[in-house]
mmCIF file of C-alpha atoms in Angstrom:
data_model
loop_
_atom_site.group_PDB
_atom_site.id
_atom_site.type_symbol
_atom_site.label_atom_id
_atom_site.label_comp_id
_atom_site.label_asym_id
_atom_site.label_seq_id
_atom_site.Cartn_x
_atom_site.Cartn_y
_atom_site.Cartn_z
ATOM 1 C CA MET W 1 114.952 3.059 -45.013
ATOM 2 C CA ASN W 2 113.021 5.977 -46.453
ATOM 3 C CA SER W 3 110.723 7.987 -44.224
ATOM 4 C CA ASP W 4 107.858 7.657 -46.678
ATOM 5 C CA ARG W 5 107.973 3.890 -46.749
ATOM 6 C CA ASP W 6 104.495 2.532 -46.210
ATOM 7 C CA VAL W 7 102.124 -0.155 -47.383
ATOM 8 C CA PRO W 8 100.552 0.893 -50.712
ATOM 9 C CA SER W 9 97.318 -0.364 -52.144
ATOM 10 C CA ALA W 10 97.468 -3.209 -54.625
ATOM 11 C CA GLN W 11 96.568 -0.855 -57.421
ATOM 12 C CA GLY W 12 99.064 1.790 -56.373
ATOM 13 C CA GLY W 13 98.517 5.505 -56.193
ATOM 14 C CA HIS W 14 95.981 7.377 -54.099
ATOM 15 C CA ARG W 15 92.313 8.029 -54.601
ATOM 16 C CA PRO W 16 90.326 10.927 -53.144
ATOM 17 C CA ARG W 17 87.988 10.119 -50.321
ATOM 18 C CA ASN W 18 84.406 9.435 -51.151
ATOM 19 C CA GLY W 19 82.072 12.283 -50.438
ATOM 20 C CA THR W 20 80.531 15.337 -51.905
ATOM 21 C CA GLY W 21 83.793 17.185 -52.288
ATOM 22 C CA ASP W 22 82.319 20.588 -51.356
ATOM 23 C CA GLY W 23 82.028 20.509 -47.592
ATOM 24 C CA ALA W 24 78.425 19.278 -47.687
ATOM 25 C CA PRO W 25 77.323 16.481 -45.337
ATOM 26 C CA SER W 26 78.730 13.140 -46.447
ATOM 27 C CA TRP W 27 75.292 11.514 -46.272
ATOM 28 C CA LEU W 28 74.037 13.813 -49.014
ATOM 29 C CA GLY W 29 76.208 12.124 -51.615
ATOM 30 C CA THR W 30 76.155 12.949 -55.295
ATOM 31 C CA ASP W 31 76.734 11.636 -58.783
ATOM 32 C CA VAL W 32 78.734 13.252 -61.565
ATOM 33 C CA ALA W 33 75.825 12.799 -63.989
ATOM 34 C CA ALA W 34 73.347 14.536 -61.681
ATOM 35 C CA PRO W 35 73.609 18.052 -63.218
ATOM 36 C CA ALA W 36 72.764 16.810 -66.723
ATOM 37 C CA PHE W 37 69.781 14.809 -65.498
ATOM 38 C CA GLY W 38 68.796 17.666 -63.190
ATOM 39 C CA ARG W 39 68.496 19.979 -66.166
ATOM 40 C CA GLY W 40 66.387 17.323 -67.835
ATOM 41 C CA LEU W 41 64.174 17.269 -64.734
ATOM 42 C CA LEU W 42 63.594 21.025 -64.962
ATOM 43 C CA VAL W 43 62.837 20.923 -68.688
ATOM 44 C CA ALA W 44 60.529 17.905 -68.321
ATOM 45 C CA THR W 45 58.625 19.573 -65.484
ATOM 46 C CA ALA W 46 58.168 22.780 -67.479
ATOM 47 C CA PHE W 47 56.966 20.791 -70.492
ATOM 48 C CA ALA W 48 54.572 18.689 -68.366
ATOM 49 C CA MET W 49 53.083 21.809 -66.802
ATOM 50 C CA LEU W 50 52.535 23.504 -70.162
ATOM 51 C CA ALA W 51 51.307 20.368 -71.930
ATOM 52 C CA GLY W 52 49.014 19.400 -69.076
ATOM 53 C CA SER W 53 47.537 22.888 -68.856
ATOM 54 C CA ALA W 54 46.647 22.739 -72.540
ATOM 55 C CA PHE W 55 44.017 20.081 -71.720
ATOM 56 C CA LEU W 56 42.565 21.966 -68.773
ATOM 57 C CA SER W 57 40.179 24.873 -68.773
ATOM 58 C CA LEU W 58 42.372 27.585 -67.306
ATOM 59 C CA ASP W 59 41.656 31.238 -66.867
ATOM 60 C CA SER W 60 44.164 33.869 -67.882
ATOM 61 C CA HIS W 61 45.551 34.145 -64.362
ATOM 62 C CA SER W 62 46.341 30.428 -64.120
ATOM 63 C CA TRP W 63 47.886 30.457 -67.575
ATOM 64 C CA ALA W 64 50.092 33.364 -66.521
ATOM 65 C CA VAL W 65 51.203 31.473 -63.405
ATOM 66 C CA VAL W 66 51.959 28.271 -65.321
ATOM 67 C CA GLY W 67 53.739 30.143 -68.095
ATOM 68 C CA THR W 68 55.808 32.205 -65.674
ATOM 69 C CA LEU W 69 56.840 29.183 -63.632
ATOM 70 C CA SER W 70 57.715 27.223 -66.768
ATOM 71 C CA ALA W 71 59.904 30.120 -67.892
ATOM 72 C CA VAL W 72 61.536 30.205 -64.465
ATOM 73 C CA LEU W 73 62.288 26.480 -64.648
ATOM 74 C CA LEU W 74 63.822 26.860 -68.104
ATOM 75 C CA GLY W 75 65.794 29.859 -66.909
ATOM 76 C CA ALA W 76 67.087 27.855 -63.947
ATOM 77 C CA CYS W 77 68.090 25.140 -66.408
ATOM 78 C CA ALA W 78 70.075 27.651 -68.461
ATOM 79 C CA ALA W 79 71.642 29.179 -65.337
ATOM 80 C CA SER W 80 72.764 25.749 -64.143
ATOM 81 C CA LEU W 81 75.113 25.566 -67.129
ATOM 82 C CA ARG W 82 77.275 28.185 -65.436
ATOM 83 C CA VAL W 83 77.471 26.441 -62.072
ATOM 84 C CA PRO W 84 80.840 24.730 -61.327
ATOM 85 C CA TRP W 85 79.302 21.376 -60.428
ATOM 86 C CA GLN W 86 82.736 19.743 -60.154
ATOM 87 C CA ARG W 87 83.444 21.905 -57.097
ATOM 88 C CA HIS W 88 79.911 21.758 -55.703
ATOM 89 C CA PRO W 89 78.444 18.400 -56.828
ATOM 90 C CA ALA W 90 76.089 18.062 -53.860
ATOM 91 C CA ALA W 91 74.318 21.255 -54.942
ATOM 92 C CA SER W 92 72.482 19.154 -57.530
ATOM 93 C CA ILE W 93 69.886 18.554 -54.815
ATOM 94 C CA ALA W 94 68.724 22.034 -55.850
ATOM 95 C CA PHE W 95 67.091 20.575 -58.964
ATOM 96 C CA PRO W 96 64.316 18.617 -57.192
ATOM 97 C CA LEU W 97 63.972 21.419 -54.641
ATOM 98 C CA THR W 98 63.388 23.888 -57.479
ATOM 99 C CA VAL W 99 60.687 21.645 -58.940
ATOM 100 C CA LEU W 100 58.988 21.300 -55.549
ATOM 101 C CA ALA W 101 59.113 25.061 -55.064
ATOM 102 C CA ALA W 102 57.508 25.581 -58.472
ATOM 103 C CA LEU W 103 54.752 23.089 -57.652
ATOM 104 C CA GLY W 104 54.163 24.829 -54.336
ATOM 105 C CA VAL W 105 53.710 28.171 -56.084
ATOM 106 C CA VAL W 106 51.285 26.599 -58.553
ATOM 107 C CA GLY W 107 49.266 25.208 -55.654
ATOM 108 C CA LEU W 108 49.055 28.601 -53.974
ATOM 109 C CA MET W 109 48.375 30.733 -57.050
ATOM 110 C CA ALA W 110 46.560 28.474 -59.541
ATOM 111 C CA GLN W 111 44.394 26.098 -57.569
ATOM 112 C CA ASP W 112 42.189 25.213 -60.509
ATOM 113 C CA VAL W 113 45.092 23.305 -62.039
ATOM 114 C CA SER W 114 47.149 22.363 -59.014
ATOM 115 C CA VAL W 115 45.733 18.864 -58.315
ATOM 116 C CA ALA W 116 46.765 17.669 -61.765
ATOM 117 C CA PHE W 117 50.438 18.372 -61.004
ATOM 118 C CA ALA W 118 50.674 16.417 -57.720
ATOM 119 C CA SER W 119 51.889 13.369 -59.647
ATOM 120 C CA LEU W 120 55.103 15.254 -60.549
ATOM 121 C CA ILE W 121 56.358 15.065 -56.957
ATOM 122 C CA PRO W 122 57.492 11.393 -57.150
ATOM 123 C CA VAL W 123 59.772 12.333 -60.064
ATOM 124 C CA CYS W 124 61.803 14.449 -57.628
ATOM 125 C CA PHE W 125 62.355 11.363 -55.487
ATOM 126 C CA VAL W 126 63.316 9.331 -58.536
ATOM 127 C CA PHE W 127 66.029 11.897 -59.296
ATOM 128 C CA THR W 128 67.217 12.024 -55.681
ATOM 129 C CA GLY W 129 67.252 8.234 -55.400
ATOM 130 C CA LEU W 130 69.288 7.852 -58.581
ATOM 131 C CA PHE W 131 71.901 10.496 -57.886
ATOM 132 C CA HIS W 132 72.091 10.909 -54.107
ATOM 133 C CA ARG W 133 72.476 8.673 -51.112
ATOM 134 C CA ALA W 134 69.515 7.121 -49.364
ATOM 135 C CA ARG W 135 69.312 9.604 -46.510
ATOM 136 C CA ALA W 136 69.109 12.527 -48.934
ATOM 137 C CA THR W 137 65.550 11.474 -49.750
ATOM 138 C CA LEU W 138 64.618 12.057 -46.110
ATOM 139 C CA ALA W 139 65.748 15.675 -46.370
ATOM 140 C CA LEU W 140 63.440 16.117 -49.358
ATOM 141 C CA VAL W 141 60.297 14.974 -47.532
ATOM 142 C CA PRO W 142 59.383 18.236 -45.712
ATOM 143 C CA PHE W 143 59.588 20.212 -48.964
ATOM 144 C CA ALA W 144 57.565 17.568 -50.802
ATOM 145 C CA VAL W 145 54.875 17.581 -48.088
ATOM 146 C CA ALA W 146 54.654 21.380 -48.260
ATOM 147 C CA ALA W 147 54.278 21.253 -52.040
ATOM 148 C CA TYR W 148 51.724 18.430 -51.813
ATOM 149 C CA LEU W 149 49.577 20.288 -49.273
ATOM 150 C CA SER W 150 49.643 23.436 -51.390
ATOM 151 C CA LEU W 151 48.335 21.415 -54.335
ATOM 152 C CA MET W 152 45.355 20.126 -52.351
ATOM 153 C CA THR W 153 42.190 22.129 -53.049
ATOM 154 C CA VAL W 154 39.967 20.376 -50.514
ATOM 155 C CA PHE W 155 40.972 19.251 -47.024
ATOM 156 C CA ARG W 156 39.067 16.434 -45.401
ATOM 157 C CA ALA W 157 39.674 14.031 -42.568
ATOM 158 C CA THR W 158 41.278 11.661 -45.060
ATOM 159 C CA THR W 159 43.722 14.273 -46.359
ATOM 160 C CA TRP W 160 46.395 13.400 -43.805
ATOM 161 C CA VAL W 161 45.968 9.732 -44.626
ATOM 162 C CA ARG W 162 46.639 10.588 -48.259
ATOM 163 C CA VAL W 163 49.680 12.613 -47.181
ATOM 164 C CA ALA W 164 51.013 9.685 -45.139
ATOM 165 C CA ILE W 165 50.535 7.279 -48.030
ATOM 166 C CA ALA W 166 52.191 9.724 -50.407
ATOM 167 C CA VAL W 167 55.207 10.163 -48.090
ATOM 168 C CA PHE W 168 55.524 6.397 -47.755
ATOM 169 C CA THR W 169 55.436 6.034 -51.547
ATOM 170 C CA TRP W 170 58.028 8.768 -52.074
ATOM 171 C CA LEU W 171 60.394 7.252 -49.534
ATOM 172 C CA VAL W 172 60.053 3.785 -51.020
ATOM 173 C CA ILE W 173 60.857 5.145 -54.471
ATOM 174 C CA GLY W 174 63.841 7.158 -53.283
ATOM 175 C CA GLN W 175 65.253 4.584 -50.887
ATOM 176 C CA VAL W 176 64.931 1.614 -53.233
ATOM 177 C CA LEU W 177 66.541 3.481 -56.115
ATOM 178 C CA SER W 178 69.323 4.901 -53.951
ATOM 179 C CA LEU W 179 70.181 1.579 -52.323
ATOM 180 C CA THR W 180 70.037 -0.220 -55.677
ATOM 181 C CA VAL W 181 72.330 2.313 -57.329
ATOM 182 C CA ALA W 182 74.740 2.143 -54.370
ATOM 183 C CA HIS W 183 74.830 -1.644 -54.640
ATOM 184 C CA LEU W 184 75.499 -1.481 -58.384
ATOM 185 C CA ARG W 185 78.299 1.016 -57.819
ATOM 186 C CA ARG W 186 79.924 -1.260 -55.256
ATOM 187 C CA LEU W 187 79.736 -4.156 -57.689
ATOM 188 C CA THR W 188 81.166 -1.983 -60.468
ATOM 189 C CA ARG W 189 84.058 -0.837 -58.285
ATOM 190 C CA ARG W 190 84.749 -4.435 -57.295
ATOM 191 C CA LEU W 191 84.763 -5.532 -60.926
ATOM 192 C CA GLU W 192 87.072 -2.642 -61.845
ATOM 193 C CA VAL W 193 89.465 -3.605 -59.061
ATOM 194 C CA ASP W 194 89.348 -7.283 -60.015
ATOM 195 C CA ALA W 195 90.003 -6.392 -63.649
ATOM 196 C CA ARG W 196 93.227 -4.654 -62.584
ATOM 197 C CA THR W 197 94.336 -7.085 -59.884
ATOM 198 C CA ASP W 198 96.387 -10.241 -60.203
ATOM 199 C CA PRO W 199 94.275 -13.015 -58.625
ATOM 200 C CA LEU W 200 97.236 -14.830 -57.068
ATOM 201 C CA THR W 201 99.340 -12.058 -55.542
ATOM 202 C CA ARG W 202 96.618 -9.371 -55.282
ATOM 203 C CA LEU W 203 99.046 -6.890 -56.794
ATOM 204 C CA ALA W 204 98.152 -4.794 -59.801
ATOM 205 C CA ASN W 205 98.135 -6.866 -62.971
ATOM 206 C CA ARG W 206 99.549 -6.166 -66.399
ATOM 207 C CA ARG W 207 96.486 -4.219 -67.490
ATOM 208 C CA ALA W 208 96.817 -1.836 -64.547
ATOM 209 C CA LEU W 209 100.538 -1.592 -65.199
ATOM 210 C CA SER W 210 99.913 -0.581 -68.812
ATOM 211 C CA GLU W 211 97.655 2.227 -67.631
ATOM 212 C CA GLN W 212 100.280 3.322 -65.114
ATOM 213 C CA LEU W 213 103.024 3.302 -67.739
ATOM 214 C CA GLU W 214 100.989 5.515 -70.051
ATOM 215 C CA ALA W 215 100.994 8.211 -67.372
ATOM 216 C CA LEU W 216 104.765 8.164 -66.770
ATOM 217 C CA GLU W 217 106.766 11.338 -67.283
ATOM 218 C CA PRO W 218 110.481 12.083 -67.680
ATOM 219 C CA GLY W 219 112.151 11.485 -64.342
ATOM 220 C CA ASP W 220 110.020 8.488 -63.407
ATOM 221 C CA ALA W 221 111.812 5.165 -63.034
ATOM 222 C CA VAL W 222 110.860 1.540 -63.559
ATOM 223 C CA ALA W 223 112.404 -1.642 -62.223
ATOM 224 C CA ILE W 224 111.733 -5.203 -63.365
ATOM 225 C CA LEU W 225 112.397 -7.956 -60.833
ATOM 226 C CA ASP W 226 112.598 -11.658 -61.607
ATOM 227 C CA LEU W 227 112.944 -14.515 -59.122
ATOM 228 C CA ASP W 228 116.036 -16.572 -59.929
ATOM 229 C CA HIS W 229 115.687 -20.266 -60.820
ATOM 230 C CA PHE W 230 111.977 -20.149 -60.122
ATOM 231 C CA LYS W 231 111.285 -23.072 -62.452
ATOM 232 C CA GLN W 232 113.371 -25.272 -60.186
ATOM 233 C CA ILE W 233 111.029 -24.457 -57.288
ATOM 234 C CA ASN W 234 108.009 -25.571 -59.300
ATOM 235 C CA ASP W 235 109.783 -28.691 -60.523
ATOM 236 C CA ALA W 236 111.132 -29.707 -57.130
ATOM 237 C CA CYS W 237 108.329 -28.622 -54.800
ATOM 238 C CA GLY W 238 105.281 -28.273 -57.039
ATOM 239 C CA HIS W 239 103.283 -25.339 -58.268
ATOM 240 C CA THR W 240 101.544 -24.887 -54.927
ATOM 241 C CA ALA W 241 104.877 -24.156 -53.294
ATOM 242 C CA GLY W 242 105.795 -21.897 -56.210
ATOM 243 C CA ASP W 243 102.559 -19.939 -55.790
ATOM 244 C CA ALA W 244 103.303 -19.536 -52.079
ATOM 245 C CA VAL W 245 106.718 -18.055 -52.934
ATOM 246 C CA LEU W 246 105.142 -15.637 -55.413
ATOM 247 C CA LYS W 247 102.584 -14.479 -52.870
ATOM 248 C CA GLU W 248 105.270 -14.052 -50.220
ATOM 249 C CA PHE W 249 107.471 -12.067 -52.588
ATOM 250 C CA ALA W 250 104.521 -9.857 -53.549
ATOM 251 C CA ARG W 251 103.875 -9.157 -49.871
ATOM 252 C CA THR W 252 107.537 -8.298 -49.410
ATOM 253 C CA LEU W 253 107.355 -5.801 -52.260
ATOM 254 C CA GLU W 254 104.242 -4.170 -50.802
ATOM 255 C CA LEU W 255 105.937 -3.693 -47.450
ATOM 256 C CA ALA W 256 109.340 -2.634 -48.773
ATOM 257 C CA VAL W 257 108.539 -0.027 -51.419
ATOM 258 C CA ARG W 258 107.739 3.595 -50.674
ATOM 259 C CA ARG W 259 104.174 4.815 -50.389
ATOM 260 C CA ARG W 260 104.298 6.638 -53.708
ATOM 261 C CA ASP W 261 105.627 3.627 -55.634
ATOM 262 C CA PHE W 262 103.480 1.329 -57.753
ATOM 263 C CA VAL W 263 103.914 -2.448 -57.719
ATOM 264 C CA ALA W 264 102.535 -4.888 -60.277
ATOM 265 C CA ARG W 265 102.967 -8.491 -61.323
ATOM 266 C CA TYR W 266 104.337 -8.389 -64.841
ATOM 267 C CA GLY W 267 103.828 -12.071 -65.583
ATOM 268 C CA GLY W 268 105.069 -15.412 -64.284
ATOM 269 C CA GLU W 269 107.741 -14.685 -61.676
ATOM 270 C CA GLU W 270 108.392 -11.140 -62.930
ATOM 271 C CA PHE W 271 107.318 -7.999 -61.074
ATOM 272 C CA VAL W 272 107.544 -4.290 -61.873
ATOM 273 C CA ILE W 273 108.050 -1.353 -59.531
ATOM 274 C CA VAL W 274 107.257 2.128 -60.833
ATOM 275 C CA CYS W 275 109.038 4.854 -58.871
ATOM 276 C CA PRO W 276 107.729 8.362 -59.638
ATOM 277 C CA GLN W 277 110.367 11.076 -59.993
ATOM 278 C CA SER W 278 113.195 8.935 -58.691
ATOM 279 C CA SER W 279 116.859 8.747 -59.593
ATOM 280 C CA ALA W 280 118.517 5.449 -60.348
ATOM 281 C CA LEU W 281 120.253 5.552 -56.978
ATOM 282 C CA GLN W 282 116.924 6.029 -55.203
ATOM 283 C CA VAL W 283 115.528 2.992 -57.011
ATOM 284 C CA LEU W 284 118.608 1.037 -55.993
ATOM 285 C CA ASP W 285 117.914 2.011 -52.387
ATOM 286 C CA VAL W 286 114.357 0.704 -52.732
ATOM 287 C CA LEU W 287 115.649 -2.569 -54.188
ATOM 288 C CA ALA W 288 118.160 -2.823 -51.345
ATOM 289 C CA VAL W 289 115.282 -2.664 -48.864
ATOM 290 C CA VAL W 290 113.406 -5.289 -50.877
ATOM 291 C CA ARG W 291 116.483 -7.530 -50.878
ATOM 292 C CA GLU W 292 117.009 -7.121 -47.139
ATOM 293 C CA ASP W 293 113.386 -7.914 -46.299
ATOM 294 C CA TRP W 294 113.202 -10.790 -48.772
ATOM 295 C CA THR W 295 116.396 -12.392 -47.503
ATOM 296 C CA GLY W 296 114.931 -12.352 -44.017
ATOM 297 C CA ARG W 297 111.744 -13.985 -45.260
ATOM 298 C CA HIS W 298 113.019 -16.441 -47.854
ATOM 299 C CA GLY W 299 116.810 -16.462 -48.037
ATOM 300 C CA GLY W 300 116.890 -19.539 -50.249
ATOM 301 C CA VAL W 301 115.451 -17.693 -53.269
ATOM 302 C CA THR W 302 117.203 -14.716 -54.854
ATOM 303 C CA PHE W 303 116.059 -12.215 -57.466
ATOM 304 C CA SER W 304 117.610 -10.177 -60.240
ATOM 305 C CA ALA W 305 116.465 -6.749 -61.372
ATOM 306 C CA GLY W 306 116.862 -4.238 -64.156
ATOM 307 C CA VAL W 307 116.344 -0.501 -63.730
ATOM 308 C CA SER W 308 115.664 2.278 -66.216
ATOM 309 C CA ARG W 309 114.341 5.832 -66.174
ATOM 310 C CA VAL W 310 111.951 7.656 -68.465
ATOM 311 C CA THR W 311 113.572 10.581 -70.276
ATOM 312 C CA THR W 312 112.636 12.842 -73.145
ATOM 313 C CA ASP W 313 114.551 10.466 -75.408
ATOM 314 C CA LEU W 314 113.345 7.295 -73.700
ATOM 315 C CA PRO W 315 109.505 7.137 -73.498
ATOM 316 C CA PRO W 316 107.747 4.816 -71.019
ATOM 317 C CA ALA W 317 107.504 1.781 -73.322
ATOM 318 C CA ALA W 318 111.175 2.128 -74.294
ATOM 319 C CA ALA W 319 112.166 2.598 -70.650
ATOM 320 C CA LEU W 320 110.390 -0.619 -69.699
ATOM 321 C CA ALA W 321 112.117 -2.417 -72.556
ATOM 322 C CA ALA W 322 115.465 -0.989 -71.413
ATOM 323 C CA ALA W 323 114.801 -2.240 -67.881
ATOM 324 C CA ASP W 324 114.005 -5.658 -69.311
ATOM 325 C CA VAL W 325 117.314 -5.659 -71.197
ATOM 326 C CA ALA W 326 119.108 -4.654 -67.988
ATOM 327 C CA LEU W 327 117.363 -7.526 -66.184
ATOM 328 C CA TYR W 328 118.545 -9.949 -68.864
ATOM 329 C CA GLN W 329 122.103 -8.645 -68.420
ATOM 330 C CA ALA W 330 121.830 -9.168 -64.662
ATOM 331 C CA LYS W 331 120.759 -12.750 -65.295
ATOM 332 C CA GLN W 332 123.623 -13.293 -67.716
ATOM 333 C CA ALA W 333 126.098 -11.914 -65.178
ATOM 334 C CA GLY W 334 125.246 -14.542 -62.597
ATOM 335 C CA ARG W 335 121.876 -13.507 -61.154
ATOM 336 C CA ASP W 336 121.168 -12.104 -57.677
ATOM 337 C CA GLY W 337 122.115 -8.624 -58.875
ATOM 338 C CA VAL W 338 120.797 -5.378 -60.287
ATOM 339 C CA ARG W 339 121.716 -3.797 -63.581
ATOM 340 C CA VAL W 340 120.983 -0.122 -64.270
ATOM 341 C CA HIS W 341 120.244 1.356 -67.658
ATOM 342 C CA ASP W 342 120.338 5.089 -67.076
ATOM 343 C CA VAL W 343 121.975 8.011 -68.836
ATOM 344 C CA ALA W 344 122.965 9.418 -65.448
ATOM 345 C CA THR W 345 124.434 6.141 -64.214
ATOM 346 C CA PRO W 346 127.217 4.192 -65.983
ATOM 347 C CA ALA W 347 125.886 1.156 -67.794
ATOM 348 C CA SER W 348 128.365 -1.022 -65.905
ATOM 349 C CA ARG W 349 126.967 -0.016 -62.521
ATOM 350 C CA TRP W 350 126.079 -3.019 -60.391
ATOM 351 C CA ARG W 351 124.569 -3.593 -56.998
ATOM 352 C CA ASN W 352 124.882 -7.176 -55.771
#
């Protein structure tokens, strides 16, 4: 057996772990669309500050503050275009923090207009809720409270009650949005998996196989396996028994192939194994392991297989067709065997 033999996922291949991808805390989370919407947040805030100030009676000092901060927000928007967000996706939390910082400066330097901008704070929690995990909204609260207090021109006994109500509102907005988005993402991932999974065997289905084949390169190999005389099982024992055999064979394939291999149900009683950068002999070794395990599980049912490799002259679709032809030849030769179609292996090579 090969040292890298392991149980692969039904869809094959490996996915990166969930997380921020930049060493940031995992609870911060992120979304790939966050930078684009973050720039929109900066532009919208700058526009709201300028447009809102136009309806207020501001002195020259307040206008200078609002204009300067709006320019800073637009400059930050332009600067964000140069940030490698793919390497630092969690840094998108800087967008709402920048808005809160701008609001805090307005509150400290232009108090005659500051109260009007307090309603912009919830927008920061909308952004955080949409593009970050639920706990990220908690990290935003201290900055939001500081900005909110700076925007208050009069402090009374009820001010802290207003602050508490505001914090509660912000958290509700952020938490509800974040949890809703997380739930929708889970449903989307489940639908994507189901769309690429065979419902009976839980292996990858033909759609997932097609996507896998499109990514094949010269040196990759494919094998098509077909259970021999499977119709007789359905006729003699019923389709329920036939389904049980298919599920058992699928489980055998999952356990027998190497970790880097991809397994899919091709249709009916046919299955495909994709072996990245593998010689024909290596694929034959994999099939030998499959045969050994399957014989121990269900010795009364045999299988035939055809093997081919992708080359510069034999693209993925042609390689799969060549493997199918080799499978047909194995069937014609008496079944329970493997036929190889490979330029590096004689066409008459057999492994029974």
